[in-house]
JSON list of C-alpha atoms in Angstrom, two decimals:
[
{"chain": "A", "resi": 661, "resn": "VAL", "atom": "CA", "xyz": [188.40, 88.02, 68.53]},
{"chain": "A", "resi": 662, "resn": "LYS", "atom": "CA", "xyz": [187.07, 88.51, 72.05]},
{"chain": "A", "resi": 663, "resn": "SER", "atom": "CA", "xyz": [183.84, 87.01, 73.25]},
{"chain": "A", "resi": 664, "resn": "GLY", "atom": "CA", "xyz": [181.71, 89.08, 75.59]},
{"chain": "A", "resi": 665, "resn": "ALA", "atom": "CA", "xyz": [181.37, 86.29, 78.13]},
{"chain": "A", "resi": 666, "resn": "PRO", "atom": "CA", "xyz": [183.81, 86.30, 81.07]},
{"chain": "A", "resi": 667, "resn": "ARG", "atom": "CA", "xyz": [185.98, 83.24, 81.43]},
{"chain": "A", "resi": 668, "resn": "GLN", "atom": "CA", "xyz": [184.99, 81.00, 84.32]},
{"chain": "A", "resi": 669, "resn": "SER", "atom": "CA", "xyz": [187.92, 80.41, 86.62]},
{"chain": "A", "resi": 670, "resn": "LEU", "atom": "CA", "xyz": [186.19, 78.26, 89.26]},
{"chain": "A", "resi": 671, "resn": "ILE", "atom": "CA", "xyz": [185.84, 74.59, 88.35]},
{"chain": "A", "resi": 672, "resn": "SER", "atom": "CA", "xyz": [185.00, 73.12, 91.76]},
{"chain": "A", "resi": 673, "resn": "LYS", "atom": "CA", "xyz": [185.39, 73.70, 95.49]},
{"chain": "A", "resi": 674, "resn": "GLY", "atom": "CA", "xyz": [184.36, 71.86, 98.61]},
{"chain": "A", "resi": 675, "resn": "PHE", "atom": "CA", "xyz": [185.27, 70.06, 101.80]},
{"chain": "A", "resi": 676, "resn": "ILE", "atom": "CA", "xyz": [187.05, 66.72, 101.70]},
{"chain": "A", "resi": 677, "resn": "ASP", "atom": "CA", "xyz": [186.68, 66.45, 105.50]},
{"chain": "A", "resi": 678, "resn": "ASP", "atom": "CA", "xyz": [186.29, 68.85, 108.44]},
{"chain": "A", "resi": 679, "resn": "ASN", "atom": "CA", "xyz": [189.92, 69.97, 108.20]},
{"chain": "A", "resi": 680, "resn": "THR", "atom": "CA", "xyz": [190.52, 69.84, 104.42]},
{"chain": "A", "resi": 681, "resn": "TRP", "atom": "CA", "xyz": [189.03, 71.95, 101.61]},
{"chain": "A", "resi": 682, "resn": "LYS", "atom": "CA", "xyz": [189.94, 71.65, 97.93]},
{"chain": "A", "resi": 683, "resn": "ILE", "atom": "CA", "xyz": [189.48, 74.13, 95.11]},
{"chain": "A", "resi": 684, "resn": "VAL", "atom": "CA", "xyz": [190.15, 73.66, 91.41]},
{"chain": "A", "resi": 685, "resn": "CYS", "atom": "CA", "xyz": [190.60, 76.84, 89.33]},
{"chain": "A", "resi": 686, "resn": "ARG", "atom": "CA", "xyz": [191.49, 77.76, 85.76]},
{"chain": "A", "resi": 687, "resn": "GLY", "atom": "CA", "xyz": [193.98, 80.52, 85.07]},
{"chain": "A", "resi": 688, "resn": "TYR", "atom": "CA", "xyz": [194.30, 82.35, 81.78]},
{"chain": "A", "resi": 689, "resn": "PRO", "atom": "CA", "xyz": [197.48, 84.13, 80.67]},
{"chain": "A", "resi": 690, "resn": "MET", "atom": "CA", "xyz": [197.82, 87.85, 80.11]},
{"chain": "A", "resi": 691, "resn": "GLU", "atom": "CA", "xyz": [197.36, 88.70, 76.46]},
{"chain": "A", "resi": 692, "resn": "GLY", "atom": "CA", "xyz": [200.39, 88.87, 74.20]},
{"chain": "A", "resi": 693, "resn": "LEU", "atom": "CA", "xyz": [202.47, 86.28, 76.01]},
{"chain": "A", "resi": 694, "resn": "SER", "atom": "CA", "xyz": [203.83, 83.05, 74.55]},
{"chain": "A", "resi": 695, "resn": "GLY", "atom": "CA", "xyz": [205.89, 80.07, 75.60]},
{"chain": "A", "resi": 696, "resn": "THR", "atom": "CA", "xyz": [207.14, 79.94, 79.19]},
{"chain": "A", "resi": 697, "resn": "GLN", "atom": "CA", "xyz": [205.74, 83.40, 80.02]},
{"chain": "A", "resi": 698, "resn": "MET", "atom": "CA", "xyz": [202.27, 82.30, 78.92]},
{"chain": "A", "resi": 699, "resn": "GLY", "atom": "CA", "xyz": [202.46, 79.20, 81.11]},
{"chain": "A", "resi": 700, "resn": "GLU", "atom": "CA", "xyz": [203.72, 81.09, 84.16]},
{"chain": "A", "resi": 701, "resn": "SER", "atom": "CA", "xyz": [201.07, 83.78, 83.70]},
{"chain": "A", "resi": 702, "resn": "SER", "atom": "CA", "xyz": [198.37, 81.09, 83.53]},
{"chain": "A", "resi": 703, "resn": "LYS", "atom": "CA", "xyz": [199.63, 79.42, 86.71]},
{"chain": "A", "resi": 704, "resn": "ARG", "atom": "CA", "xyz": [199.76, 82.75, 88.57]},
{"chain": "A", "resi": 705, "resn": "ALA", "atom": "CA", "xyz": [196.23, 83.66, 87.46]},
{"chain": "A", "resi": 706, "resn": "ALA", "atom": "CA", "xyz": [194.92, 80.27, 88.67]},
{"chain": "A", "resi": 707, "resn": "LEU", "atom": "CA", "xyz": [196.67, 80.67, 92.03]},
{"chain": "A", "resi": 708, "resn": "LEU", "atom": "CA", "xyz": [195.31, 84.21, 92.52]},
{"chain": "A", "resi": 709, "resn": "SER", "atom": "CA", "xyz": [191.81, 82.95, 91.70]},
{"chain": "A", "resi": 710, "resn": "ALA", "atom": "CA", "xyz": [192.17, 80.19, 94.29]},
{"chain": "A", "resi": 711, "resn": "TYR", "atom": "CA", "xyz": [193.38, 82.72, 96.89]},
{"chain": "A", "resi": 712, "resn": "TYR", "atom": "CA", "xyz": [190.40, 84.96, 96.10]},
{"chain": "A", "resi": 713, "resn": "PHE", "atom": "CA", "xyz": [187.85, 82.16, 96.57]},
{"chain": "A", "resi": 714, "resn": "ILE", "atom": "CA", "xyz": [189.55, 81.00, 99.78]},
{"chain": "A", "resi": 715, "resn": "GLN", "atom": "CA", "xyz": [189.39, 84.51, 101.22]},
{"chain": "A", "resi": 716, "resn": "GLN", "atom": "CA", "xyz": [185.71, 84.79, 100.25]},
{"chain": "A", "resi": 717, "resn": "THR", "atom": "CA", "xyz": [184.90, 81.41, 101.82]},
{"chain": "A", "resi": 718, "resn": "PHE", "atom": "CA", "xyz": [186.80, 81.52, 105.12]},
{"chain": "A", "resi": 719, "resn": "ASP", "atom": "CA", "xyz": [187.35, 84.08, 107.88]},
{"chain": "A", "resi": 720, "resn": "ASP", "atom": "CA", "xyz": [190.64, 85.92, 108.39]},
{"chain": "A", "resi": 721, "resn": "SER", "atom": "CA", "xyz": [192.15, 83.09, 110.47]},
{"chain": "A", "resi": 722, "resn": "VAL", "atom": "CA", "xyz": [192.74, 81.16, 107.23]},
{"chain": "A", "resi": 723, "resn": "ALA", "atom": "CA", "xyz": [195.72, 82.39, 105.18]},
{"chain": "A", "resi": 724, "resn": "PRO", "atom": "CA", "xyz": [195.64, 80.92, 101.66]},
{"chain": "A", "resi": 725, "resn": "ASP", "atom": "CA", "xyz": [199.41, 80.99, 101.21]},
{"chain": "A", "resi": 726, "resn": "ARG", "atom": "CA", "xyz": [200.25, 79.61, 104.67]},
{"chain": "A", "resi": 727, "resn": "ASP", "atom": "CA", "xyz": [197.43, 77.09, 105.14]},
{"chain": "A", "resi": 728, "resn": "GLY", "atom": "CA", "xyz": [197.20, 75.85, 101.56]},
{"chain": "A", "resi": 729, "resn": "THR", "atom": "CA", "xyz": [199.36, 73.94, 99.12]},
{"chain": "A", "resi": 730, "resn": "THR", "atom": "CA", "xyz": [199.32, 73.33, 95.40]},
{"chain": "A", "resi": 731, "resn": "GLU", "atom": "CA", "xyz": [198.42, 69.69, 94.83]},
{"chain": "A", "resi": 732, "resn": "LYS", "atom": "CA", "xyz": [198.71, 69.69, 91.05]},
{"chain": "A", "resi": 733, "resn": "ILE", "atom": "CA", "xyz": [198.89, 72.04, 88.06]},
{"chain": "A", "resi": 734, "resn": "GLU", "atom": "CA", "xyz": [197.72, 70.87, 84.64]},
{"chain": "A", "resi": 735, "resn": "MET", "atom": "CA", "xyz": [198.81, 72.89, 81.63]},
{"chain": "A", "resi": 736, "resn": "LYS", "atom": "CA", "xyz": [196.26, 73.08, 78.80]},
{"chain": "A", "resi": 737, "resn": "SER", "atom": "CA", "xyz": [196.82, 74.73, 75.42]},
{"chain": "A", "resi": 738, "resn": "ASP", "atom": "CA", "xyz": [195.42, 78.12, 76.47]},
{"chain": "A", "resi": 739, "resn": "HIS", "atom": "CA", "xyz": [195.17, 77.97, 80.29]},
{"chain": "A", "resi": 740, "resn": "ALA", "atom": "CA", "xyz": [196.32, 76.24, 83.48]},
{"chain": "A", "resi": 741, "resn": "VAL", "atom": "CA", "xyz": [194.22, 74.19, 85.90]},
{"chain": "A", "resi": 742, "resn": "LEU", "atom": "CA", "xyz": [195.28, 74.43, 89.55]},
{"chain": "A", "resi": 743, "resn": "HIS", "atom": "CA", "xyz": [194.29, 71.92, 92.27]},
{"chain": "A", "resi": 744, "resn": "TYR", "atom": "CA", "xyz": [194.80, 73.67, 95.62]},
{"chain": "A", "resi": 745, "resn": "VAL", "atom": "CA", "xyz": [194.17, 72.21, 99.08]},
{"chain": "A", "resi": 746, "resn": "VAL", "atom": "CA", "xyz": [193.72, 74.08, 102.36]},
{"chain": "A", "resi": 747, "resn": "ARG", "atom": "CA", "xyz": [194.40, 72.06, 105.52]},
{"chain": "A", "resi": 748, "resn": "LYS", "atom": "CA", "xyz": [193.77, 73.45, 108.98]},
{"chain": "A", "resi": 749, "resn": "LYS", "atom": "CA", "xyz": [192.43, 71.91, 112.17]},
{"chain": "A", "resi": 750, "resn": "GLY", "atom": "CA", "xyz": [188.77, 72.90, 112.61]},
{"chain": "A", "resi": 751, "resn": "LEU", "atom": "CA", "xyz": [188.61, 74.46, 109.14]},
{"chain": "A", "resi": 752, "resn": "LYS", "atom": "CA", "xyz": [184.87, 73.87, 108.79]},
{"chain": "A", "resi": 753, "resn": "ARG", "atom": "CA", "xyz": [184.26, 76.17, 111.78]},
{"chain": "A", "resi": 754, "resn": "MET", "atom": "CA", "xyz": [186.14, 79.00, 110.02]},
{"chain": "A", "resi": 755, "resn": "LEU", "atom": "CA", "xyz": [183.58, 79.51, 107.23]},
{"chain": "A", "resi": 756, "resn": "ARG", "atom": "CA", "xyz": [182.36, 83.08, 106.74]},
{"chain": "A", "resi": 757, "resn": "HIS", "atom": "CA", "xyz": [178.74, 83.56, 107.74]}
]
């Protein structure tokens, strides 16, 4: 049974200091997967969501894969929660306007 409401991937985002920004995202697996595949699909979805929000927040001088790192991944029964941190000198000045 599908609900009509989209699943919220963004849990929180914000600056820790001028050079550090943290985002926490949920990732949901592709339908029809189970076990390890379901877990990996959830992690990938959470990471792609984090990348999307980073690219929407910062200018092109911030590369999500190069300037960020996964701090923690929590596996829930039906999704993953990713804690991702972007560190770059002067990061606050790189916000999109």
